[in-house]
Short mmCIF file of C-alpha atoms and ligand atoms in Angstrom, two decimals:
data_model
loop_
_atom_site.label_atom_id
_atom_site.label_comp_id
_atom_site.label_asym_id
_atom_site.label_seq_id
_atom_site.Cartn_x
_atom_site.Cartn_y
_atom_site.Cartn_z
CA MET A 1 -31.88 31.93 49.27
CA ARG A 2 -28.42 30.38 49.21
CA ARG A 3 -26.75 30.59 52.60
CA PRO A 4 -22.99 30.96 53.04
CA LEU A 5 -21.06 27.77 53.76
CA ILE A 6 -19.57 27.84 57.27
CA ILE A 7 -16.90 25.40 58.43
CA ALA A 8 -16.70 25.09 62.22
CA PRO A 9 -13.75 23.09 63.59
CA SER A 10 -14.76 21.38 66.86
CA ILE A 11 -12.27 22.02 69.67
CA LEU A 12 -13.24 18.66 71.21
CA ALA A 13 -10.74 16.97 68.86
CA ALA A 14 -7.93 19.44 69.60
CA ASP A 15 -4.89 18.90 71.83
CA PHE A 16 -6.29 20.03 75.21
CA GLY A 17 -2.78 20.68 76.50
CA ARG A 18 -2.41 23.48 73.95
CA LEU A 19 -5.94 24.83 73.62
CA ALA A 20 -5.05 28.46 72.89
CA ASP A 21 -2.66 27.43 70.11
CA GLU A 22 -5.26 25.04 68.72
CA ALA A 23 -7.89 27.79 68.61
CA ALA A 24 -5.44 30.08 66.83
CA ARG A 25 -4.60 27.26 64.42
CA ALA A 26 -8.29 26.75 63.52
CA GLU A 27 -8.46 30.43 62.63
CA ALA A 28 -5.16 30.58 60.70
CA GLU A 29 -6.05 27.47 58.67
CA GLY A 30 -9.35 28.89 57.46
CA GLY A 31 -12.09 27.90 59.92
CA ASP A 32 -15.12 30.21 60.06
CA TRP A 33 -16.42 29.52 63.58
CA LEU A 34 -14.94 27.60 66.51
CA HIS A 35 -17.36 24.95 67.83
CA VAL A 36 -17.16 24.30 71.58
CA ASP A 37 -18.82 21.19 73.07
CA VAL A 38 -19.97 21.58 76.67
CA MET A 39 -20.92 18.29 78.38
CA ASP A 40 -22.07 17.90 81.98
CA GLY A 41 -21.87 14.14 82.60
CA HIS A 42 -25.68 14.01 83.05
CA PHE A 43 -27.22 14.93 79.73
CA VAL A 44 -24.44 12.96 78.02
CA PRO A 45 -22.05 10.42 79.55
CA ASN A 46 -18.98 12.66 79.24
CA LEU A 47 -17.56 15.82 80.79
CA THR A 48 -15.75 18.54 78.89
CA VAL A 49 -15.31 22.26 79.53
CA GLY A 50 -16.92 25.13 81.41
CA PRO A 51 -17.13 28.90 81.04
CA ASP A 52 -13.52 29.56 82.11
CA VAL A 53 -12.27 27.58 79.12
CA VAL A 54 -14.57 29.56 76.83
CA ARG A 55 -13.11 32.75 78.35
CA ALA A 56 -9.60 31.52 77.53
CA LEU A 57 -10.64 30.60 73.97
CA ARG A 58 -12.15 34.08 73.61
CA ARG A 59 -8.68 35.56 74.19
CA ALA A 60 -7.02 33.09 71.82
CA THR A 61 -9.08 33.68 68.67
CA SER A 62 -11.34 36.19 67.02
CA LEU A 63 -13.45 33.44 65.42
CA PRO A 64 -17.09 33.41 66.54
CA LEU A 65 -17.41 30.96 69.45
CA ASP A 66 -20.23 28.51 68.73
CA VAL A 67 -21.11 26.93 72.07
CA HIS A 68 -23.08 23.68 72.00
CA LEU A 69 -24.56 22.99 75.42
CA MET A 70 -25.09 19.28 76.12
CA VAL A 71 -26.26 19.82 79.69
CA ASP A 72 -29.39 19.09 81.71
CA ARG A 73 -30.03 22.70 82.65
CA PRO A 74 -28.94 25.05 79.86
CA ASP A 75 -31.20 27.71 81.41
CA LYS A 76 -28.90 27.73 84.46
CA PHE A 77 -25.63 27.67 82.55
CA ALA A 78 -26.19 29.76 79.40
CA PRO A 79 -25.62 33.11 81.19
CA ALA A 80 -22.13 32.09 82.34
CA PHE A 81 -21.13 31.10 78.80
CA ILE A 82 -22.52 34.36 77.44
CA GLU A 83 -20.57 36.30 80.03
CA ALA A 84 -17.44 34.32 79.07
CA GLY A 85 -17.74 35.46 75.45
CA ALA A 86 -19.84 32.90 73.55
CA ASP A 87 -21.23 34.44 70.36
CA ARG A 88 -23.71 31.66 69.71
CA VAL A 89 -25.34 29.36 72.25
CA SER A 90 -27.28 26.26 71.21
CA ILE A 91 -29.41 24.17 73.55
CA HIS A 92 -30.95 20.73 73.14
CA ILE A 93 -34.70 20.32 72.79
CA GLU A 94 -34.26 17.17 74.94
CA SER A 95 -32.89 19.20 77.88
CA PRO A 96 -35.35 19.38 80.77
CA CYS A 97 -35.82 23.14 81.02
CA ASN A 98 -38.01 25.94 79.68
CA VAL A 99 -36.60 25.94 76.15
CA ALA A 100 -38.53 28.97 74.88
CA ALA A 101 -37.48 31.16 77.81
CA THR A 102 -33.85 30.05 77.52
CA LEU A 103 -33.73 30.83 73.78
CA GLU A 104 -35.27 34.24 74.48
CA ALA A 105 -32.71 34.94 77.21
CA ILE A 106 -29.86 34.15 74.80
CA ARG A 107 -31.35 36.49 72.22
CA ALA A 108 -31.98 39.21 74.82
CA ALA A 109 -28.28 39.05 75.71
CA GLY A 110 -27.45 39.87 72.09
CA ARG A 111 -26.18 36.40 71.15
CA SER A 112 -27.44 33.94 68.52
CA PRO A 113 -29.76 31.27 69.90
CA GLY A 114 -29.74 27.76 68.43
CA ILE A 115 -31.81 24.64 69.00
CA VAL A 116 -30.35 21.12 68.77
CA LEU A 117 -32.08 17.86 67.90
CA ASN A 118 -30.71 14.37 68.62
CA PRO A 119 -30.83 11.78 65.80
CA GLY A 120 -33.78 9.96 67.38
CA THR A 121 -35.90 13.04 68.09
CA PRO A 122 -38.63 13.87 65.56
CA LEU A 123 -38.60 17.20 63.76
CA LYS A 124 -41.97 18.16 65.18
CA ALA A 125 -40.38 18.52 68.63
CA ILE A 126 -38.57 21.72 67.58
CA GLN A 127 -41.30 23.20 65.39
CA PRO A 128 -42.70 25.56 68.06
CA HIS A 129 -39.22 27.13 68.42
CA LEU A 130 -38.23 27.65 64.79
CA ASP A 131 -39.09 31.36 64.77
CA ARG A 132 -36.96 31.91 67.90
CA VAL A 133 -33.65 30.57 66.57
CA LYS A 134 -30.87 31.62 64.22
CA LEU A 135 -29.60 28.05 63.90
CA VAL A 136 -30.90 24.50 64.04
CA LEU A 137 -28.28 21.85 64.81
CA MET A 138 -29.19 18.40 63.52
CA MET A 139 -26.99 15.91 65.39
CA THR A 140 -25.62 13.32 62.98
CA VAL A 141 -24.37 11.13 65.88
CA ASN A 142 -25.69 10.57 69.38
CA PRO A 143 -23.93 13.33 71.34
CA GLY A 144 -21.20 12.66 73.87
CA PHE A 145 -18.04 11.76 72.01
CA GLY A 146 -16.03 12.79 68.97
CA GLY A 147 -14.98 10.37 66.28
CA GLN A 148 -18.30 8.50 65.87
CA ALA A 149 -19.78 7.31 62.56
CA PHE A 150 -22.12 9.63 60.65
CA MET A 151 -25.78 8.54 60.74
CA ASP A 152 -27.24 8.68 57.23
CA PRO A 153 -30.93 8.53 58.26
CA VAL A 154 -30.64 12.11 59.62
CA LEU A 155 -30.27 13.39 56.03
CA GLU A 156 -33.97 12.92 55.38
CA LYS A 157 -34.82 15.04 58.43
CA ILE A 158 -32.46 17.76 57.20
CA SER A 159 -34.25 17.86 53.82
CA GLN A 160 -37.61 18.10 55.59
CA LEU A 161 -36.36 20.93 57.79
CA ALA A 162 -34.99 22.86 54.81
CA ALA A 163 -38.33 22.46 53.01
CA LEU A 164 -40.22 23.64 56.08
CA ARG A 165 -37.94 26.69 56.34
CA ASP A 166 -38.74 27.64 52.74
CA GLU A 167 -42.43 26.97 53.10
CA LYS A 168 -42.79 29.08 56.26
CA ASN A 169 -40.27 31.74 55.24
CA LEU A 170 -38.16 31.14 58.34
CA ASP A 171 -34.63 32.38 58.86
CA PHE A 172 -32.09 30.00 60.39
CA ASP A 173 -28.95 28.18 59.39
CA ILE A 174 -28.89 24.37 59.42
CA GLN A 175 -25.86 22.88 61.15
CA VAL A 176 -24.61 19.29 61.21
CA ASP A 177 -22.37 17.83 63.93
CA GLY A 178 -20.89 14.34 64.26
CA GLY A 179 -18.95 12.20 61.78
CA VAL A 180 -18.70 15.07 59.30
CA SER A 181 -15.83 14.47 56.87
CA GLU A 182 -14.90 14.83 53.21
CA ASN A 183 -16.98 11.69 52.61
CA THR A 184 -20.18 12.79 54.36
CA VAL A 185 -20.28 16.60 54.14
CA GLY A 186 -21.47 16.70 50.51
CA LYS A 187 -24.64 14.78 51.42
CA CYS A 188 -25.31 17.27 54.23
CA ALA A 189 -24.95 20.23 51.88
CA ALA A 190 -27.17 18.58 49.28
CA ALA A 191 -29.84 18.00 51.94
CA GLY A 192 -29.77 21.69 52.91
CA ALA A 193 -27.21 22.11 55.71
CA ASN A 194 -24.79 25.05 55.44
CA VAL A 195 -22.89 24.98 58.77
CA MET A 196 -20.55 22.01 59.06
CA VAL A 197 -18.95 21.08 62.38
CA ALA A 198 -15.97 18.74 62.16
CA GLY A 199 -13.63 17.58 64.91
CA VAL A 200 -11.44 14.62 64.03
CA ALA A 201 -11.58 15.35 60.28
CA LEU A 202 -9.92 18.75 60.87
CA PHE A 203 -7.89 18.78 64.09
CA ARG A 204 -6.40 15.34 63.41
CA ALA A 205 -5.70 15.99 59.72
CA GLN A 206 -2.09 16.22 58.51
CA ASP A 207 -2.90 19.63 57.04
CA MET A 208 -5.94 21.40 58.49
CA ALA A 209 -6.07 24.07 55.78
CA GLU A 210 -6.22 21.39 53.10
CA ALA A 211 -8.84 19.42 55.08
CA ILE A 212 -11.01 22.55 55.36
CA ALA A 213 -10.59 23.21 51.64
CA ALA A 214 -11.58 19.59 50.94
CA LEU A 215 -14.81 20.05 52.92
CA ARG A 216 -15.58 23.21 50.94
CA ARG A 217 -14.94 21.42 47.64
CA ALA A 218 -17.13 18.48 48.64
CA CYS A 219 -20.00 20.91 49.35
CA ASN A 220 -19.62 22.69 46.01
CA PRO A 221 -18.90 19.98 43.45
CA ALA A 222 -17.93 21.36 40.03
C1 DX5 B 301 -20.37 15.20 69.67
C2 DX5 B 301 -19.98 16.66 69.55
C3 DX5 B 301 -19.29 17.01 68.29
C4 DX5 B 301 -17.96 16.36 68.06
C5 DX5 B 301 -17.88 15.98 66.62
O1 DX5 B 301 -21.13 15.02 70.82
O2 DX5 B 301 -21.15 17.48 69.64
O3 DX5 B 301 -19.15 18.43 68.13
O4 DX5 B 301 -16.85 17.19 68.36
O5 DX5 B 301 -16.74 15.24 66.44
P1 DX5 B 301 -16.34 14.52 65.08
O6 DX5 B 301 -16.37 15.54 63.99
O7 DX5 B 301 -14.97 14.03 65.38
O8 DX5 B 301 -17.35 13.42 64.86
ZN1 ZN B 302 -21.07 19.74 69.06
#
């Protein structure tokens, strides 16, 4: 089955002084989802935004809000992001919490649960959860900061995950996040990813609409 290509601009690379305008811009320029990076200063060495910012983004755009929780206790924080209007909530397998119960709670709230894997974590770590998720996010950088270089070795893991999905008849999208650009997105699509997060490559482009179109072209070469 061929899955639709989704481009998800990452608000982390936006102008934080004008967040509502930036969210509206991502929608007007052709983004499909808005990716929101939540960092707690423990799970990753950086701090970003909380539920109140997600609530403000919810008012600023009708794009699905794709919330990526990089926090130690996603079980504690997921409900607040759901209440704030997150459509999708993804949690890291490396987070010290009951992952299965947290994914089930996200689903029970009517939102799309996702599981996230760091570049150094083996695929087998997420295998027990693959029938609980609508999305698997394969980090293509170590999480924490925007603007890092894409890590090519993750591509092999993406291919293995796509093969496993086919073999077991599972149903989830494969997302990539970190260093995704016109130069790297084609390899992700070829490996089997269909949801592309991009921060710097979109929000810092001269023309975001053209940058989004360039990502789409790179995924569907003639
Ligand atoms: C990294 C974040 C990413 C980040 C990607 O920890 O999860 O979503 O915004 O940024 P770029 O596309 O600039 O590498
Ligand atoms: Zn992210």
